[in-house]
Amino acid sequence: MKNKFWLYFIILQPLLDVVTNLMIKKIDLPITLGIVVRMSVMMFAFFYVIHYFYNAKERKMLYFNLLAVGYLFVNLIINLIWKNNFDLMEEVAFLAKTAYPFQMFFVFYILFKNKWLLKEKITKLFTINLFVISLFIIIPTKLSLSFESYGNFYEGSVGWFNAANETGAIIAFLLPLVIWSVYKEKNNWLGLITILTATYAAYLVGTKVSLGSIMMVLVASSIFIFFKNKIRLDKTLAAVLFSLSFLIISFNQSPAIQNVQSVGVEIINKENNYKIKEEIYTPVQIEQIEQINKLKERSHPLLTRALSSRDIYVLQHFEYFEEAHPIRKAFGMGYASEYESKPKTTEMDFFDFLFSFGIVGALIILITLSRKAIQLVKIIWNCVREKKIDNFMYFLLVAFILLLAVSFVAGHVLFAPSVSLYLAISAAFLYVIIEKETEKILKALANRRRVAIVKYLEKANSASVGDIAEQIKLSFTATS
């Protein structure tokens, strides 16, 4: 039953997001159902993980989890002492959102490692989730009951969800795994319908992230299936190509492209207004605009436009970082690093992590992930070299890398619990794959050494342990 709990939790995600958004929009409460449920589950996950790792004697995982939690506590204390605008509730909420994907990663690592949750089951859940998400966007939009992605001046609809970038990121992550599920099970009609509805839902959202991500998923999927099928058309490839064709044909009319054009007009209007700034703006506003213009000079106009001015926020936060106390530079500046009135993050998760958790925090994550990333690259290279490309691994990597790219470019992944859950699940599955593949390599290496010993003894008739160790280039202890 305790393992089924996590399945119910996954399937609950779209409904939880919708109810949370309706509470935000209609009821003015300081806390929402989404926060209560997810943070309660996170606390349960922490004790679940600690209990499992302790009993399973997996000390490395146990200590890493405790180290991560301890680091967050140190970060909170440091900013309590040195941060000028310290808001305890804001800081604690941010740290909880940061801890959430870590605990979810450990939970699903345990489930996948012990085969309590299989890839076929998780992709079925993802298919249901994506179908429900699509309906919660398409139906309210067509009935004019939806919420707008950006407000009155731009195009796009998020249905009954809250944040356009978060919703787009979830769709982009789930779609490749749904495509794999349909490709594997030829009569998966729900999956086929979901491919079509998810594409249209991402189109309606109206963000560059949602449109661009879905197009990349469909292109990567169609190329893979095309060559896997040896140029043979099947239902999966037909659904993917139809969806891609729709996006290409309607590209110029899509809400995302219309928004890009609207932003261009808005930029020209702002430049014209700045020429007569004394007539339009107050002295305080003029000073703020001039500060922003100085930051813009340090970047490139195309980059600023492509990133929706997020590069400007990065430069601004970097200035705060340079001026910060050395201890805060090392262990992090907390939520939104530094601010005068209202907190504002860069909305680029990797930079937000660096500024919020410092050089030490960034190095811990970088060193931990780089080792596994190198192992993963070796595994992929071996698969390519031996022409044994695993279908599921391909689509999982597409989903995982795409979500990381969205996290880097547009944020709203690492620190958004509705999205970071999916990142944690994919990371846990990849971690288990890396462990199993590494174990196979080690076993194969051990077998090769045994064969080398036998061959050497056949030639030499007899030999000491030291002679054998020297011959197979292994330590005396290991050979013994």
Coordinates of C-alpha atoms in Angstrom, one line a residue:
M1 CA 0.0 0.0 0.0
K2 CA 2.8 2.4 0.9
N3 CA 4.2 2.1 -2.7
K4 CA 0.8 2.6 -4.3
F5 CA 0.6 5.9 -2.4
W6 CA 3.1 7.4 -4.8
L7 CA 1.1 6.3 -7.8
Y8 CA -1.9 8.0 -6.4
F9 CA 0.1 11.1 -5.7
I10 CA 1.4 11.2 -9.4
I11 CA -2.1 10.9 -10.8
L12 CA -3.4 13.6 -8.5
Q13 CA -1.0 16.3 -9.9
P14 CA -3.2 17.9 -12.6
L15 CA -6.2 18.1 -10.3
L16 CA -4.1 19.5 -7.5
D17 CA -2.7 22.2 -9.8
V18 CA -6.2 23.2 -11.0
V19 CA -7.7 23.3 -7.5
T20 CA -4.7 25.3 -6.3
N21 CA -5.1 27.8 -9.1
L22 CA -8.8 28.3 -8.5
M23 CA -8.1 28.9 -4.9
I24 CA -5.5 31.5 -5.8
K25 CA -7.8 33.3 -8.3
K26 CA -11.0 33.1 -6.3
I27 CA -10.1 32.9 -2.6
D28 CA -7.5 35.2 -1.0
L29 CA -5.7 32.8 1.3
P30 CA -2.1 33.0 2.5
I31 CA -1.7 29.2 1.9
T32 CA -3.1 27.0 -0.8
L33 CA -4.1 23.3 -1.0
G34 CA -1.1 22.6 -3.3
I35 CA 1.4 23.9 -0.8
V36 CA -0.3 22.0 2.1
V37 CA -0.4 18.7 0.2
R38 CA 3.0 18.8 -1.4
M39 CA 4.8 20.0 1.7
S40 CA 3.1 17.3 3.8
V41 CA 4.1 14.7 1.2
M42 CA 7.6 16.0 1.3
M43 CA 7.9 15.6 5.0
F44 CA 6.5 12.0 4.7
A45 CA 9.0 11.4 1.9
F46 CA 11.9 12.5 4.0
F47 CA 11.1 10.0 6.8
Y48 CA 10.3 7.3 4.3
V49 CA 13.6 7.8 2.6
I50 CA 15.6 8.0 5.8
H51 CA 13.9 4.8 7.1
Y52 CA 14.6 2.9 3.9
F53 CA 18.3 4.0 3.5
Y54 CA 19.0 3.2 7.1
N55 CA 17.5 -0.3 7.0
A56 CA 19.0 -1.0 3.6
K57 CA 22.4 0.2 4.9
E58 CA 22.8 2.6 1.9
R59 CA 24.9 5.0 3.9
K60 CA 26.0 7.1 0.9
M61 CA 22.5 8.0 -0.1
L62 CA 21.5 8.5 3.6
Y63 CA 24.4 10.9 4.3
F64 CA 23.9 12.8 1.0
N65 CA 20.2 13.4 1.9
L66 CA 21.1 14.6 5.4
L67 CA 23.9 16.8 4.0
A68 CA 21.4 18.5 1.6
V69 CA 18.9 19.2 4.3
G70 CA 21.7 20.4 6.6
Y71 CA 23.0 22.8 3.9
L72 CA 19.5 24.3 3.5
F73 CA 19.4 24.9 7.3
V74 CA 22.8 26.6 7.2
N75 CA 21.7 28.8 4.3
L76 CA 18.6 29.9 6.3
I77 CA 20.7 30.8 9.4
I78 CA 23.3 32.7 7.4
N79 CA 20.7 34.9 5.7
L80 CA 18.9 35.4 8.9
I81 CA 22.0 37.0 10.2
W82 CA 23.3 38.9 7.1
K83 CA 20.4 39.5 4.7
N84 CA 18.9 43.0 4.8
N85 CA 15.4 42.3 3.7
F86 CA 14.9 38.9 5.4
D87 CA 11.4 37.5 5.3
L88 CA 11.2 34.2 7.3
M89 CA 8.1 32.9 5.5
E90 CA 9.4 33.7 2.1
E91 CA 12.8 32.1 2.8
V92 CA 11.3 28.9 4.4
A93 CA 8.8 28.5 1.5
F94 CA 11.7 28.8 -1.0
L95 CA 13.8 26.3 0.9
A96 CA 10.9 23.9 1.0
K97 CA 10.4 24.2 -2.7
T98 CA 14.1 23.5 -3.2
A99 CA 14.1 20.4 -0.9
Y100 CA 11.0 19.0 -2.6
P101 CA 12.6 17.6 -5.8
F102 CA 15.5 16.1 -3.7
Q103 CA 13.1 14.1 -1.6
M104 CA 11.1 13.1 -4.6
F105 CA 14.2 11.9 -6.3
F106 CA 15.2 9.7 -3.4
V107 CA 11.6 8.2 -3.2
F108 CA 11.5 7.3 -6.9
Y109 CA 15.1 6.1 -6.9
I110 CA 14.0 3.6 -4.2
L111 CA 10.8 2.6 -6.2
F112 CA 12.7 2.1 -9.5
K113 CA 15.7 0.3 -8.0
N114 CA 13.5 -2.3 -6.3
K115 CA 11.2 -2.6 -9.3
W116 CA 8.2 -1.5 -7.2
L117 CA 7.4 0.9 -10.1
L118 CA 8.1 -0.1 -13.7
K119 CA 8.5 2.1 -16.7
E120 CA 5.3 0.7 -18.3
K121 CA 3.3 1.7 -15.3
I122 CA 4.8 5.2 -14.9
T123 CA 4.3 6.0 -18.6
K124 CA 0.6 5.0 -18.3
L125 CA 0.2 7.4 -15.4
F126 CA 2.0 10.1 -17.4
T127 CA -0.4 9.5 -20.4
I128 CA -3.4 9.9 -18.1
N129 CA -1.9 13.1 -16.6
L130 CA -1.1 14.6 -20.0
F131 CA -4.5 13.8 -21.3
V132 CA -6.2 15.4 -18.3
I133 CA -3.9 18.5 -18.5
S134 CA -4.8 18.9 -22.2
L135 CA -8.5 18.8 -21.5
F136 CA -8.1 21.3 -18.6
I137 CA -6.6 23.7 -21.2
I138 CA -8.6 23.0 -24.4
I139 CA -12.2 22.8 -22.9
P140 CA -12.1 26.0 -20.8
T141 CA -10.4 27.9 -23.6
K142 CA -13.1 26.9 -26.1
L143 CA -15.9 27.7 -23.6
S144 CA -14.2 31.1 -22.8
L145 CA -13.8 30.0 -19.2
S146 CA -10.0 29.9 -19.1
F147 CA -7.3 32.1 -17.6
E148 CA -5.0 34.1 -19.9
S149 CA -1.3 33.2 -20.1
Y150 CA -0.1 36.8 -20.0
G151 CA -3.0 39.1 -19.4
N152 CA -5.2 41.3 -21.7
F153 CA -2.4 42.5 -24.0
Y154 CA -1.1 39.2 -25.3
E155 CA -2.4 35.9 -26.7
G156 CA -2.5 32.6 -25.0
S157 CA -4.5 30.5 -22.6
V158 CA -3.6 28.2 -19.7
G159 CA -7.1 26.8 -19.2
W160 CA -7.6 26.4 -15.5
F161 CA -3.9 26.3 -14.6
N162 CA -1.9 29.1 -13.2
A163 CA 1.5 29.6 -14.8
A164 CA 2.0 29.3 -18.6
N165 CA 5.7 28.5 -18.5
E166 CA 5.2 25.8 -15.9
T167 CA 2.3 24.2 -17.8
G168 CA 4.3 24.3 -21.1
A169 CA 7.3 22.7 -19.4
I170 CA 5.1 19.8 -18.0
I171 CA 3.6 19.2 -21.4
A172 CA 7.0 19.2 -23.1
F173 CA 8.3 16.7 -20.5
L174 CA 5.4 14.3 -20.6
L175 CA 4.9 14.1 -24.4
P176 CA 8.0 12.2 -25.4
L177 CA 7.3 9.5 -22.8
V178 CA 3.7 9.2 -24.0
I179 CA 5.0 8.8 -27.6
W180 CA 7.3 6.0 -26.4
S181 CA 4.3 4.3 -24.7
V182 CA 2.3 4.5 -27.9
Y183 CA 5.2 3.3 -30.0
K184 CA 5.6 0.3 -27.6
E185 CA 1.9 -0.5 -27.4
K186 CA 0.5 -0.3 -30.9
N187 CA -3.2 -0.2 -29.7
N188 CA -2.7 2.5 -27.1
W189 CA -5.6 4.7 -28.4
L190 CA -5.6 7.0 -25.3
G191 CA -1.9 7.7 -26.0
L192 CA -2.6 8.5 -29.7
I193 CA -5.4 10.9 -28.8
T194 CA -3.1 12.4 -26.1
I195 CA -0.4 13.2 -28.6
L196 CA -2.9 15.2 -30.6
T197 CA -4.5 17.0 -27.7
A198 CA -1.2 17.8 -26.0
T199 CA 0.1 19.4 -29.2
Y200 CA -2.9 21.6 -29.5
A201 CA -2.8 22.5 -25.7
A202 CA 0.8 23.5 -26.0
Y203 CA -0.1 25.6 -29.1
L204 CA -2.9 27.4 -27.1
V205 CA -0.6 28.2 -24.1
G206 CA 1.1 30.8 -26.3
T207 CA 4.6 30.8 -24.9
K208 CA 7.8 30.5 -26.9
V209 CA 8.9 27.7 -24.4
S210 CA 5.7 25.6 -25.0
L211 CA 5.7 26.0 -28.8
G212 CA 9.4 25.5 -29.3
S213 CA 9.7 22.6 -26.9
I214 CA 6.8 20.7 -28.4
M215 CA 8.2 21.2 -31.9
M216 CA 11.6 19.8 -30.8
V217 CA 9.9 16.8 -29.2
L218 CA 7.9 16.0 -32.3
V219 CA 11.0 16.4 -34.6
A220 CA 13.2 14.2 -32.4
S221 CA 10.5 11.6 -32.0
S222 CA 9.6 11.5 -35.8
I223 CA 13.3 11.1 -36.8
F224 CA 13.9 8.3 -34.2
I225 CA 10.7 6.4 -35.1
F226 CA 11.3 6.9 -38.9
F227 CA 14.7 5.2 -38.8
K228 CA 13.6 2.6 -36.3
N229 CA 10.7 1.6 -38.5
K230 CA 13.0 1.6 -41.5
I231 CA 10.9 4.3 -43.3
R232 CA 7.7 2.4 -42.6
L233 CA 4.7 4.5 -41.5
D234 CA 2.7 3.4 -38.5
K235 CA 0.1 4.9 -36.2
T236 CA 2.6 6.5 -33.8
L237 CA 4.6 8.1 -36.6
A238 CA 1.4 9.3 -38.3
A239 CA 0.2 11.0 -35.1
V240 CA 3.6 12.6 -34.5
L241 CA 3.9 13.8 -38.1
F242 CA 0.3 15.1 -38.2
S243 CA 0.9 17.1 -35.0
L244 CA 4.1 18.5 -36.3
S245 CA 2.5 19.4 -39.6
F246 CA -0.2 21.3 -37.7
L247 CA 2.3 23.4 -35.8
I248 CA 4.3 24.2 -39.0
I249 CA 1.2 25.2 -41.0
S250 CA -0.2 27.3 -38.2
F251 CA 3.2 28.6 -37.0
N252 CA 2.7 32.3 -38.0
Q253 CA -0.8 32.4 -36.6
S254 CA 0.1 30.8 -33.3
P255 CA -0.4 32.8 -30.1
A256 CA 3.3 32.5 -29.3
I257 CA 4.4 34.1 -32.6
Q258 CA 1.8 36.8 -32.3
N259 CA 3.1 37.6 -28.8
V260 CA 6.7 37.9 -30.2
Q261 CA 5.4 40.4 -32.7
S262 CA 3.5 42.3 -30.0
V263 CA 6.6 42.5 -27.9
G264 CA 8.5 44.0 -30.8
V265 CA 5.8 46.7 -31.1
E266 CA 6.0 47.3 -27.4
I267 CA 9.8 47.7 -27.5
I268 CA 9.4 50.4 -30.2
N269 CA 6.8 52.2 -28.2
K270 CA 9.0 52.2 -25.1
E271 CA 11.9 53.6 -27.1
N272 CA 9.7 56.4 -28.4
N273 CA 8.4 57.1 -25.0
Y274 CA 11.9 57.3 -23.6
K275 CA 12.7 60.1 -26.0
I276 CA 10.1 62.3 -24.2
K277 CA 10.6 60.7 -20.8
E278 CA 10.3 63.9 -18.8
E279 CA 6.7 64.3 -20.1
I280 CA 5.7 60.7 -19.3
Y281 CA 7.7 59.3 -16.4
T282 CA 8.4 60.5 -12.8
P283 CA 12.0 61.1 -11.7
V284 CA 12.1 57.8 -9.9
Q285 CA 10.8 55.9 -12.9
I286 CA 13.4 57.6 -15.1
E287 CA 16.2 56.6 -12.7
Q288 CA 15.0 53.0 -12.8
I289 CA 14.8 53.0 -16.6
E290 CA 18.4 54.4 -16.9
Q291 CA 19.6 51.6 -14.5
I292 CA 18.0 49.0 -16.7
N293 CA 19.5 50.6 -19.9
K294 CA 23.0 50.4 -18.3
L295 CA 22.5 46.7 -17.8
K296 CA 21.2 46.3 -21.3
E297 CA 24.4 47.8 -22.6
R298 CA 26.3 44.8 -21.1
S299 CA 24.2 42.3 -22.9
H300 CA 23.1 41.8 -26.6
P301 CA 19.7 43.1 -27.8
L302 CA 18.9 39.7 -29.5
L303 CA 19.7 37.8 -26.3
T304 CA 17.6 40.2 -24.2
R305 CA 14.7 39.7 -26.5
A306 CA 15.1 35.9 -26.8
L307 CA 15.3 35.6 -23.0
S308 CA 12.5 38.1 -22.3
S309 CA 14.9 40.3 -20.4
R310 CA 16.0 37.5 -18.0
D311 CA 19.6 38.2 -18.9
I312 CA 19.1 41.7 -17.4
Y313 CA 17.9 40.2 -14.2
V314 CA 21.0 37.9 -14.1
L315 CA 23.3 40.9 -14.5
Q316 CA 21.4 42.7 -11.7
H317 CA 21.7 39.8 -9.4
F318 CA 25.3 39.3 -10.2
E319 CA 25.9 42.9 -9.0
Y320 CA 24.1 42.0 -5.7
F321 CA 26.3 38.9 -5.5
E322 CA 29.5 40.9 -6.0
E323 CA 28.5 43.2 -3.1
A324 CA 27.4 40.4 -0.8
H325 CA 29.2 39.3 2.4
P326 CA 31.8 36.6 1.7
I327 CA 29.9 34.0 3.7
R328 CA 26.7 34.7 1.7
K329 CA 28.8 34.4 -1.5
A330 CA 30.0 31.0 -0.3
F331 CA 26.7 29.5 1.1
G332 CA 24.1 31.5 -0.7
M333 CA 22.1 34.7 -0.6
G334 CA 18.7 33.1 -0.1
Y335 CA 15.5 33.7 -1.9
A336 CA 15.8 36.2 -4.8
S337 CA 19.4 37.0 -3.5
E338 CA 18.9 40.7 -2.6
Y339 CA 16.2 43.2 -3.2
E340 CA 14.9 46.6 -2.1
S341 CA 11.1 46.2 -2.0
K342 CA 9.7 43.1 -3.8
P343 CA 11.7 39.9 -4.3
K344 CA 12.4 39.1 -8.0
T345 CA 14.3 36.0 -9.2
T346 CA 16.1 35.8 -12.5
E347 CA 13.7 33.2 -13.7
M348 CA 16.7 31.2 -15.0
D349 CA 16.9 28.3 -12.5
F350 CA 20.7 27.6 -12.8
F351 CA 21.5 31.2 -12.0
D352 CA 18.9 31.4 -9.3
F353 CA 20.4 28.3 -7.7
L354 CA 23.9 29.8 -7.8
F355 CA 22.8 33.1 -6.3
S356 CA 20.5 31.5 -3.7
F357 CA 22.8 28.7 -2.5
G358 CA 26.3 30.1 -3.3
I359 CA 29.5 28.8 -4.7
V360 CA 29.7 25.9 -2.2
G361 CA 26.1 24.7 -3.0
A362 CA 26.7 25.0 -6.7
L363 CA 30.0 23.0 -6.5
I364 CA 28.4 20.2 -4.5
I365 CA 25.7 19.8 -7.1
L366 CA 28.1 20.2 -10.0
I367 CA 30.6 17.6 -8.7
T368 CA 27.8 15.2 -7.8
L369 CA 26.1 15.5 -11.2
S370 CA 29.2 15.6 -13.4
R371 CA 30.3 12.1 -12.3
K372 CA 27.0 10.6 -13.2
A373 CA 26.8 12.7 -16.4
I374 CA 30.2 11.2 -17.5
Q375 CA 28.9 7.7 -16.8
L376 CA 25.7 8.4 -18.7
V377 CA 27.7 9.7 -21.7
K378 CA 29.8 6.5 -21.7
I379 CA 26.7 4.3 -21.6
I380 CA 25.1 6.2 -24.5
W381 CA 28.3 6.0 -26.5
N382 CA 28.5 2.2 -25.9
C383 CA 24.9 1.9 -27.0
V384 CA 25.5 3.8 -30.2
R385 CA 28.8 2.0 -30.9
E386 CA 27.1 -1.4 -30.4
K387 CA 23.9 -0.3 -32.2
K388 CA 21.8 -1.2 -29.3
I389 CA 19.9 2.0 -28.6
D390 CA 17.2 1.5 -26.0
N391 CA 14.0 3.1 -27.1
F392 CA 12.8 4.1 -23.6
M393 CA 16.2 5.6 -22.8
Y394 CA 16.1 7.7 -25.9
F395 CA 12.7 9.2 -25.1
L396 CA 13.5 9.6 -21.4
L397 CA 16.7 11.5 -22.3
V398 CA 14.7 13.8 -24.7
A399 CA 12.3 14.6 -21.9
F400 CA 15.0 15.1 -19.3
I401 CA 17.3 17.2 -21.4
L402 CA 14.5 19.3 -22.7
L403 CA 13.2 20.0 -19.1
L404 CA 16.8 21.0 -18.1
A405 CA 17.0 23.3 -21.1
V406 CA 13.6 24.9 -20.2
S407 CA 14.9 25.3 -16.6
F408 CA 18.1 27.1 -17.8
V409 CA 16.4 29.4 -20.4
A410 CA 13.0 30.1 -18.8
G411 CA 13.1 28.8 -15.2
H412 CA 9.9 27.6 -13.4
V413 CA 11.3 24.0 -13.1
L414 CA 13.6 23.5 -10.2
F415 CA 11.7 25.7 -7.8
A416 CA 8.2 24.9 -9.0
P417 CA 6.9 21.8 -7.3
S418 CA 4.4 21.0 -10.0
V419 CA 7.2 20.7 -12.5
S420 CA 10.2 19.6 -10.3
L421 CA 8.4 16.4 -9.4
Y422 CA 8.7 15.2 -13.0
L423 CA 12.3 16.3 -13.2
A424 CA 13.0 14.2 -10.0
I425 CA 11.2 11.1 -11.4
S426 CA 13.2 11.2 -14.7
A427 CA 16.5 11.9 -12.8
A428 CA 15.8 8.9 -10.5
F429 CA 15.1 6.6 -13.4
L430 CA 18.3 7.7 -15.2
Y431 CA 20.3 7.2 -12.0
V432 CA 19.0 3.6 -11.7
I433 CA 19.8 3.0 -15.4
I434 CA 23.4 4.3 -14.8
E435 CA 23.8 2.0 -11.8
K436 CA 22.6 -1.1 -13.6
E437 CA 24.6 -0.4 -16.7
T438 CA 27.8 0.3 -14.6
E439 CA 27.2 -3.0 -12.8
K440 CA 27.0 -4.8 -16.1
I441 CA 30.3 -3.3 -17.2
L442 CA 32.0 -4.2 -13.9
K443 CA 30.7 -7.8 -14.1
A444 CA 31.9 -8.0 -17.7
L445 CA 35.3 -6.6 -16.7
A446 CA 35.5 -9.2 -13.8
N447 CA 34.7 -12.0 -16.2
R448 CA 37.3 -10.9 -18.7
R449 CA 39.9 -10.9 -15.9
R450 CA 38.9 -14.4 -14.9
V451 CA 39.4 -15.5 -18.5
A452 CA 42.8 -13.8 -18.6
I453 CA 43.9 -15.6 -15.5
V454 CA 42.8 -19.0 -16.9
K455 CA 44.7 -18.3 -20.2
Y456 CA 47.8 -17.3 -18.3
L457 CA 47.7 -20.4 -16.2
E458 CA 47.2 -22.6 -19.3
K459 CA 50.5 -21.2 -20.6
A460 CA 52.5 -21.0 -17.3
N461 CA 51.0 -24.2 -15.7
S462 CA 51.4 -22.5 -12.3
A463 CA 52.0 -19.0 -11.0
S464 CA 52.0 -17.0 -7.8
V465 CA 49.3 -14.5 -7.0
G466 CA 51.9 -11.7 -7.5
D467 CA 52.8 -13.0 -11.0
I468 CA 49.1 -13.1 -12.0
A469 CA 48.4 -9.7 -10.5
E470 CA 51.3 -8.2 -12.6
Q471 CA 50.1 -10.0 -15.7
I472 CA 46.5 -8.8 -15.6
K473 CA 47.5 -5.4 -14.2
L474 CA 45.4 -5.6 -11.0
S475 CA 46.4 -5.1 -7.3
F476 CA 47.6 -8.1 -5.3
T477 CA 44.6 -7.9 -2.9
A478 CA 42.0 -7.8 -5.7
T479 CA 43.7 -10.7 -7.6
S480 CA 43.9 -12.7 -4.4

